[in-house]
């Protein structure tokens, strides 16, 4: 089989000299250029992405495996996305990184790719970019941090930040104690160890079959994470020889398995957007409604924060994702192919569970119906999402008076005001935090409650926005309203005092305002101006799709494969 790398390294002429000679300045001997598979190791290592800061070490273990199997590993960097530091949002840059990945792969002498991802957006960005090239590819997740420990208690990334900050606002925790918790929460390499977006996406990687079995849960510092990287390095060389391309693994069945796995682990709503975008890249028909129909009856089997009480370290010791998928039985397409060359059914057939309080059976599920609820109605004609397992049962059917915040600055300026006209039956509405409006759809949908409500002991209210929510957060929070306010969605027309009806069982979200009144408000509405009018901001603003379509750039849908481009000399 002629490999694409031979178009660079296999030439016996001036161009071949150029391609090999400069590479040899790294101490690479002649035999590495003998036509063996060249494996790109796509690395999102960065000290600005603390969740991925240990990736150089993982890459070294991948290289061991690649060499051992007779391949030629070459590590390359792409832009990294650190969730905790980047502004305005990493989500805005997800599509930019996917372009970086796609073009880096296609432009170089690469036959197969190992993708190293961890922090939230790095996973979808790398999958999307690689999918548009469709070479044999395999993803290794960086693994979660060890459990947070504060004063003898387990504390979870994100989840306890939200809890502690509410405690500070209600007076139940001092600022000094709050600061002490910082180092106690993040005490090893790895990504958030709750079932937040990073852990959810790592489960998605495994459930799609594009990662090795057990990939999702092994802690970042556990030696078995490095053994997995070594084995993945060996496997990708065979994948190239078998021509096992991404499109052979990322089938409709794989996406259905991933959606059901997200339900079973009580996963993040962010997976909805990322899987819709990935499906559009690889060419699989997937809609927002699929999330509801496929995930509706899935029981939540994993007792992890934010829906439950344990953390990813416990999840791994209990058996990890293979044990969960085994429990799902016929709800999973067992014949779906995975990167190790076996089917999903073969991979999980003997998967053990060592702790039934962490990984439940469907009969003793943590929550009977997990998955993602997709809402429709005049307030969200193209859809909105809500995570029932993180919501309050008493608010799943609710009618309340809207308290409207025009943007995040308006929210921050007024939420702590004791004069704010709000009570616990109201519905908090936040506008202009969608893909275009913010820009980049930040995780602000789980708006903190007003202090005067918190002091009454109320911990949840219905909240609605076009934003996203951290996978580590919880509450009765309606997210991803589409079309967003900045694109002229009805959300932009909501005013203080309007009545809003939420009925999750009927999947309904309704603004109780007559159509002619909405027409008058629309006539007076003006679209907000973009923050910048040049560079990537402009490209993003002009081309980003709405949340129900995955918020990819419109021109990135589909794949171009990886034909060898013209030479440059
Ligand atoms: Fe990186 Fe949570 S901040 S995974």
JSON list of C-alpha atoms in Angstrom, two decimals, residues 95-206:
[
{"chain": "A", "resi": 95, "resn": "UNK", "atom": "CA", "xyz": [-13.74, 26.09, 15.08]},
{"chain": "A", "resi": 96, "resn": "UNK", "atom": "CA", "xyz": [-10.44, 27.94, 14.59]},
{"chain": "A", "resi": 97, "resn": "UNK", "atom": "CA", "xyz": [-8.53, 25.07, 16.22]},
{"chain": "A", "resi": 98, "resn": "UNK", "atom": "CA", "xyz": [-10.41, 22.59, 14.06]},
{"chain": "A", "resi": 99, "resn": "UNK", "atom": "CA", "xyz": [-9.14, 24.46, 11.01]},
{"chain": "A", "resi": 100, "resn": "UNK", "atom": "CA", "xyz": [-5.61, 24.42, 12.43]},
{"chain": "A", "resi": 101, "resn": "UNK", "atom": "CA", "xyz": [-5.85, 20.64, 12.95]},
{"chain": "A", "resi": 102, "resn": "UNK", "atom": "CA", "xyz": [-7.34, 19.95, 9.53]},
{"chain": "A", "resi": 103, "resn": "UNK", "atom": "CA", "xyz": [-4.81, 22.01, 7.62]},
{"chain": "A", "resi": 104, "resn": "UNK", "atom": "CA", "xyz": [-1.84, 20.83, 9.69]},
{"chain": "A", "resi": 105, "resn": "UNK", "atom": "CA", "xyz": [-2.71, 17.21, 8.93]},
{"chain": "A", "resi": 106, "resn": "UNK", "atom": "CA", "xyz": [-3.41, 17.68, 5.23]},
{"chain": "A", "resi": 107, "resn": "UNK", "atom": "CA", "xyz": [-0.38, 19.87, 4.54]},
{"chain": "A", "resi": 108, "resn": "UNK", "atom": "CA", "xyz": [2.10, 17.43, 6.05]},
{"chain": "A", "resi": 109, "resn": "UNK", "atom": "CA", "xyz": [3.43, 13.93, 5.29]},
{"chain": "A", "resi": 110, "resn": "UNK", "atom": "CA", "xyz": [1.09, 12.21, 7.72]},
{"chain": "A", "resi": 111, "resn": "UNK", "atom": "CA", "xyz": [-0.55, 8.81, 7.24]},
{"chain": "A", "resi": 112, "resn": "UNK", "atom": "CA", "xyz": [-2.34, 8.45, 10.55]},
{"chain": "A", "resi": 113, "resn": "UNK", "atom": "CA", "xyz": [-3.00, 10.68, 13.53]},
{"chain": "A", "resi": 114, "resn": "UNK", "atom": "CA", "xyz": [-3.08, 10.36, 17.29]},
{"chain": "A", "resi": 115, "resn": "UNK", "atom": "CA", "xyz": [-5.08, 13.23, 18.76]},
{"chain": "A", "resi": 116, "resn": "UNK", "atom": "CA", "xyz": [-4.25, 14.36, 22.31]},
{"chain": "A", "resi": 117, "resn": "UNK", "atom": "CA", "xyz": [-7.08, 16.28, 23.92]},
{"chain": "A", "resi": 118, "resn": "UNK", "atom": "CA", "xyz": [-8.38, 16.97, 27.40]},
{"chain": "A", "resi": 119, "resn": "UNK", "atom": "CA", "xyz": [-9.72, 20.36, 28.35]},
{"chain": "A", "resi": 120, "resn": "UNK", "atom": "CA", "xyz": [-13.32, 20.84, 27.18]},
{"chain": "A", "resi": 121, "resn": "UNK", "atom": "CA", "xyz": [-13.07, 22.27, 23.66]},
{"chain": "A", "resi": 122, "resn": "UNK", "atom": "CA", "xyz": [-9.83, 20.58, 22.70]},
{"chain": "A", "resi": 123, "resn": "UNK", "atom": "CA", "xyz": [-11.68, 17.28, 22.23]},
{"chain": "A", "resi": 124, "resn": "UNK", "atom": "CA", "xyz": [-14.33, 18.43, 19.72]},
{"chain": "A", "resi": 125, "resn": "UNK", "atom": "CA", "xyz": [-11.90, 20.76, 17.98]},
{"chain": "A", "resi": 126, "resn": "UNK", "atom": "CA", "xyz": [-9.45, 17.94, 17.25]},
{"chain": "A", "resi": 127, "resn": "UNK", "atom": "CA", "xyz": [-12.14, 15.44, 16.29]},
{"chain": "A", "resi": 128, "resn": "UNK", "atom": "CA", "xyz": [-13.79, 17.94, 13.94]},
{"chain": "A", "resi": 129, "resn": "UNK", "atom": "CA", "xyz": [-10.54, 18.92, 12.23]},
{"chain": "A", "resi": 130, "resn": "UNK", "atom": "CA", "xyz": [-9.35, 15.34, 11.84]},
{"chain": "A", "resi": 131, "resn": "UNK", "atom": "CA", "xyz": [-12.80, 14.24, 10.59]},
{"chain": "A", "resi": 132, "resn": "UNK", "atom": "CA", "xyz": [-12.53, 16.70, 7.72]},
{"chain": "A", "resi": 133, "resn": "UNK", "atom": "CA", "xyz": [-9.31, 14.91, 6.66]},
{"chain": "A", "resi": 134, "resn": "UNK", "atom": "CA", "xyz": [-10.63, 11.40, 7.34]},
{"chain": "A", "resi": 135, "resn": "UNK", "atom": "CA", "xyz": [-7.29, 9.66, 7.83]},
{"chain": "A", "resi": 136, "resn": "UNK", "atom": "CA", "xyz": [-6.93, 6.75, 10.26]},
{"chain": "A", "resi": 137, "resn": "UNK", "atom": "CA", "xyz": [-7.12, 8.56, 13.60]},
{"chain": "A", "resi": 138, "resn": "UNK", "atom": "CA", "xyz": [-7.32, 7.73, 17.25]},
{"chain": "A", "resi": 139, "resn": "UNK", "atom": "CA", "xyz": [-7.86, 10.01, 20.23]},
{"chain": "A", "resi": 140, "resn": "UNK", "atom": "CA", "xyz": [-6.24, 9.75, 23.64]},
{"chain": "A", "resi": 141, "resn": "UNK", "atom": "CA", "xyz": [-7.83, 11.82, 26.38]},
{"chain": "A", "resi": 142, "resn": "UNK", "atom": "CA", "xyz": [-5.55, 13.41, 28.96]},
{"chain": "A", "resi": 143, "resn": "UNK", "atom": "CA", "xyz": [-7.47, 11.95, 31.88]},
{"chain": "A", "resi": 144, "resn": "UNK", "atom": "CA", "xyz": [-9.09, 13.61, 34.88]},
{"chain": "A", "resi": 145, "resn": "UNK", "atom": "CA", "xyz": [-7.38, 15.11, 37.94]},
{"chain": "A", "resi": 146, "resn": "UNK", "atom": "CA", "xyz": [-7.39, 13.12, 41.17]},
{"chain": "A", "resi": 147, "resn": "UNK", "atom": "CA", "xyz": [-10.36, 13.81, 43.45]},
{"chain": "A", "resi": 148, "resn": "UNK", "atom": "CA", "xyz": [-10.29, 17.23, 45.05]},
{"chain": "A", "resi": 149, "resn": "UNK", "atom": "CA", "xyz": [-9.90, 17.09, 48.84]},
{"chain": "A", "resi": 150, "resn": "UNK", "atom": "CA", "xyz": [-10.87, 19.93, 51.16]},
{"chain": "A", "resi": 151, "resn": "UNK", "atom": "CA", "xyz": [-11.04, 19.44, 54.93]},
{"chain": "A", "resi": 152, "resn": "UNK", "atom": "CA", "xyz": [-11.49, 15.71, 54.54]},
{"chain": "A", "resi": 153, "resn": "UNK", "atom": "CA", "xyz": [-14.25, 15.97, 51.96]},
{"chain": "A", "resi": 154, "resn": "UNK", "atom": "CA", "xyz": [-14.18, 15.17, 48.25]},
{"chain": "A", "resi": 155, "resn": "UNK", "atom": "CA", "xyz": [-14.69, 18.31, 46.22]},
{"chain": "A", "resi": 156, "resn": "UNK", "atom": "CA", "xyz": [-15.26, 18.44, 42.48]},
{"chain": "A", "resi": 157, "resn": "UNK", "atom": "CA", "xyz": [-13.91, 20.79, 39.81]},
{"chain": "A", "resi": 158, "resn": "UNK", "atom": "CA", "xyz": [-16.40, 23.44, 38.94]},
{"chain": "A", "resi": 159, "resn": "UNK", "atom": "CA", "xyz": [-19.27, 21.92, 40.89]},
{"chain": "A", "resi": 160, "resn": "UNK", "atom": "CA", "xyz": [-17.77, 23.06, 44.19]},
{"chain": "A", "resi": 161, "resn": "UNK", "atom": "CA", "xyz": [-16.72, 26.41, 42.77]},
{"chain": "A", "resi": 162, "resn": "UNK", "atom": "CA", "xyz": [-20.40, 27.10, 42.07]},
{"chain": "A", "resi": 163, "resn": "UNK", "atom": "CA", "xyz": [-21.46, 25.71, 45.44]},
{"chain": "A", "resi": 164, "resn": "UNK", "atom": "CA", "xyz": [-18.80, 27.53, 47.47]},
{"chain": "A", "resi": 165, "resn": "UNK", "atom": "CA", "xyz": [-19.36, 30.84, 45.71]},
{"chain": "A", "resi": 166, "resn": "UNK", "atom": "CA", "xyz": [-23.09, 30.61, 46.48]},
{"chain": "A", "resi": 167, "resn": "UNK", "atom": "CA", "xyz": [-22.14, 29.80, 50.10]},
{"chain": "A", "resi": 168, "resn": "UNK", "atom": "CA", "xyz": [-19.98, 32.93, 50.22]},
{"chain": "A", "resi": 169, "resn": "UNK", "atom": "CA", "xyz": [-22.82, 35.02, 48.78]},
{"chain": "A", "resi": 170, "resn": "UNK", "atom": "CA", "xyz": [-25.30, 33.63, 51.31]},
{"chain": "A", "resi": 171, "resn": "UNK", "atom": "CA", "xyz": [-22.82, 34.07, 54.20]},
{"chain": "A", "resi": 172, "resn": "UNK", "atom": "CA", "xyz": [-22.37, 30.33, 54.87]},
{"chain": "A", "resi": 173, "resn": "UNK", "atom": "CA", "xyz": [-18.64, 30.39, 53.94]},
{"chain": "A", "resi": 174, "resn": "UNK", "atom": "CA", "xyz": [-15.96, 33.02, 54.51]},
{"chain": "A", "resi": 175, "resn": "UNK", "atom": "CA", "xyz": [-13.84, 34.41, 51.68]},
{"chain": "A", "resi": 176, "resn": "UNK", "atom": "CA", "xyz": [-10.73, 33.11, 53.48]},
{"chain": "A", "resi": 177, "resn": "UNK", "atom": "CA", "xyz": [-12.08, 29.54, 53.45]},
{"chain": "A", "resi": 178, "resn": "UNK", "atom": "CA", "xyz": [-13.06, 29.98, 49.82]},
{"chain": "A", "resi": 179, "resn": "UNK", "atom": "CA", "xyz": [-9.47, 30.88, 48.88]},
{"chain": "A", "resi": 180, "resn": "UNK", "atom": "CA", "xyz": [-8.07, 27.93, 50.83]},
{"chain": "A", "resi": 181, "resn": "UNK", "atom": "CA", "xyz": [-10.15, 25.57, 48.70]},
{"chain": "A", "resi": 182, "resn": "UNK", "atom": "CA", "xyz": [-8.35, 26.63, 45.48]},
{"chain": "A", "resi": 183, "resn": "UNK", "atom": "CA", "xyz": [-5.30, 24.42, 45.79]},
{"chain": "A", "resi": 184, "resn": "UNK", "atom": "CA", "xyz": [-7.32, 21.62, 47.37]},
{"chain": "A", "resi": 185, "resn": "UNK", "atom": "CA", "xyz": [-9.57, 21.30, 44.35]},
{"chain": "A", "resi": 186, "resn": "UNK", "atom": "CA", "xyz": [-6.90, 21.07, 41.63]},
{"chain": "A", "resi": 187, "resn": "UNK", "atom": "CA", "xyz": [-4.17, 18.89, 43.12]},
{"chain": "A", "resi": 188, "resn": "UNK", "atom": "CA", "xyz": [-2.82, 16.87, 40.20]},
{"chain": "A", "resi": 189, "resn": "UNK", "atom": "CA", "xyz": [-2.37, 17.00, 36.45]},
{"chain": "A", "resi": 190, "resn": "UNK", "atom": "CA", "xyz": [-5.51, 16.40, 34.42]},
{"chain": "A", "resi": 191, "resn": "UNK", "atom": "CA", "xyz": [-8.84, 17.89, 33.48]},
{"chain": "A", "resi": 192, "resn": "UNK", "atom": "CA", "xyz": [-11.93, 18.54, 35.61]},
{"chain": "A", "resi": 193, "resn": "UNK", "atom": "CA", "xyz": [-12.75, 15.38, 37.54]},
{"chain": "A", "resi": 194, "resn": "UNK", "atom": "CA", "xyz": [-16.49, 15.90, 37.76]},
{"chain": "A", "resi": 195, "resn": "UNK", "atom": "CA", "xyz": [-18.75, 14.65, 34.97]},
{"chain": "A", "resi": 196, "resn": "UNK", "atom": "CA", "xyz": [-18.31, 18.03, 33.33]},
{"chain": "A", "resi": 197, "resn": "UNK", "atom": "CA", "xyz": [-17.71, 18.71, 29.69]},
{"chain": "A", "resi": 198, "resn": "UNK", "atom": "CA", "xyz": [-14.17, 17.30, 29.55]},
{"chain": "A", "resi": 199, "resn": "UNK", "atom": "CA", "xyz": [-15.15, 14.02, 31.21]},
{"chain": "A", "resi": 200, "resn": "UNK", "atom": "CA", "xyz": [-18.33, 13.86, 29.14]},
{"chain": "A", "resi": 201, "resn": "UNK", "atom": "CA", "xyz": [-16.36, 14.37, 25.93]},
{"chain": "A", "resi": 202, "resn": "UNK", "atom": "CA", "xyz": [-13.81, 11.75, 27.02]},
{"chain": "A", "resi": 203, "resn": "UNK", "atom": "CA", "xyz": [-16.76, 9.35, 27.46]},
{"chain": "A", "resi": 204, "resn": "UNK", "atom": "CA", "xyz": [-18.01, 10.43, 24.03]},
{"chain": "A", "resi": 205, "resn": "UNK", "atom": "CA", "xyz": [-14.61, 9.58, 22.54]},
{"chain": "A", "resi": 206, "resn": "UNK", "atom": "CA", "xyz": [-14.76, 6.10, 24.02]}
]
